[in-house]
Amino acid sequence: MRIFDPHIHMTSRITDDYERMRAAGVRAVVEPAFWQGQPRTNVGSFLDYFDTLLGWEPYRAAQYGIQHRCALALNPKEAGDLRCAGVLAELPRYLLKDSVVAVGEVGYDSMTAREEEIFEAQLTMAAEADLPVLVHTPHRDKTAGTRRTLDVVAASGLPAGRVLVDHLNELTVGMVADSGCWMGFSIYPDTKMDPDRMVAILQEYGTARMLVNSAADWGRSDPLKTRQVADAMLAAGFTADDVARVLWHNPVAFYGQSGKLALDDHEAEAPAEYAGNTIKRG
Amino acid sequence: MNEWTTQAVRQTRADPESAHRLFPQAERKGGPRARPALLALLDAGTIEALYRNGDAGERLSILRALPDLDLGPAALPIVEDALRTNDTRLIAAALGPYGSRWLDDHAFRQGVLKCVFMSIPLAEVDGLDRRHDAELTRMLADHAAERRAAGRTVPEDVLERLR
Ligand SMILES: [Zn+2]
């Protein structure tokens, strides 16, 4: 089984996770730029973080036979801090990089006017850079937040097919399905979605434009949730083709719109020299 | 040179600042010869700025192009930066012909030892025979002793240097 996790914060994971992900079938990931636990207070902190997502993290992933790409943006949680506003001026040059396959995560956290302004500015940037967009939906007041998110996306003029609206649940999936945007689900051990609820949603809405991720951020999370959804799909009677569609072909199609995804499509072995060893350190 | 590269070279010649937009995309759009073609048109300051703003692929392209550019020791800060990273590709490229020509003895020896620690074959270090000295022999011998004390094997390419 071949898995593409379209939204996973590998920066917060250890090398054991890479090993387990590889063993579970994960061959490609997209890491969107997000918060780091401790709020950042200056632009330089973001740039070093972006450079990590372009340099160190893909290097680390490759040592375990996993292809790492990223989405970059000023995230919703930190968008409200004026000290970080300068990040927006730096983003266009980052969006040119080969491994940046989307703008993201953008969207609302607390649904403030300032968050909205930065959300809209980054949708414009995505249009200019010809990149798809990964949109985070707020955890608090999610239904109203998702509705407003879709309004902002529609007003931006971006084609719905170039937008992935993430962290959906039973109450928000319907409106996103109607919008034409791609639908993302973060599967967590005890918050957001679980594998069985995910299967029920796939049974109701089908597999088109559906993406499943493990997010795996600084909270309690599990980078193998994608595999658990695949297993739950098979147990519920979905075919191997259905599983491949949701866990490989859909993320490839969505991020492929960047024109930069260029995944190694053959079943690459983990580099023998690296497999099973800890990261090389000098 | 493909059409994209021809255009990019023309634009960079007219306005070197445009390299900041063109260089990151050059390999994807122009193929493997595009980045070296742009670098050949730029001064050391611009190349260093491209390196600082570059991702791992761009940095690698710059390090590999250095021997063919006529920069004297001006690009040493780039090589020193690459040697501070933990990316075997960047470190190996930093110890190519340019680094081997310009790094001082101390930095060169530290670079060689870092290769040993990161399992980068010493064959990838340019000009090692020429630059090998008694102090480097001592450092490698100490490293070998440390490996043996820990019950570990000593890499063959290190043993060769100690014979
Ligand atoms: Zn996230």
PDB file of C-alpha atoms in Angstrom, chain A residues 18 24 35 67 125 131 140 168 188 195 200 228 256:
ATOM      1  CA  TYR A  18       9.684   8.324   9.876  1.00  0.00           C
ATOM      2  CA  ALA A  24       3.200   1.544   7.075  1.00  0.00           C
ATOM      3  CA  TRP A  35       2.668  27.293  14.371  1.00  0.00           C
ATOM      4  CA  GLN A  67       9.578  12.294  -0.324  1.00  0.00           C
ATOM      5  CA  MET A 125      -0.373  35.474  -3.696  1.00  0.00           C
ATOM      6  CA  LEU A 131      -0.146  27.505  -6.761  1.00  0.00           C
ATOM      7  CA  ARG A 140     -13.614  26.995  17.576  1.00  0.00           C
ATOM      8  CA  LEU A 168     -13.544  19.039   8.156  1.00  0.00           C
ATOM      9  CA  TYR A 188      -6.493  12.372  15.403  1.00  0.00           C
ATOM     10  CA  PRO A 195     -10.957   6.400  11.216  1.00  0.00           C
ATOM     11  CA  ALA A 200     -18.784   6.784   7.246  1.00  0.00           C
ATOM     12  CA  GLN A 228      -5.508   3.235   9.873  1.00  0.00           C
ATOM     13  CA  GLY A 256       0.153  18.252  -8.899  1.00  0.00           C
TER      14      GLY A 256
END
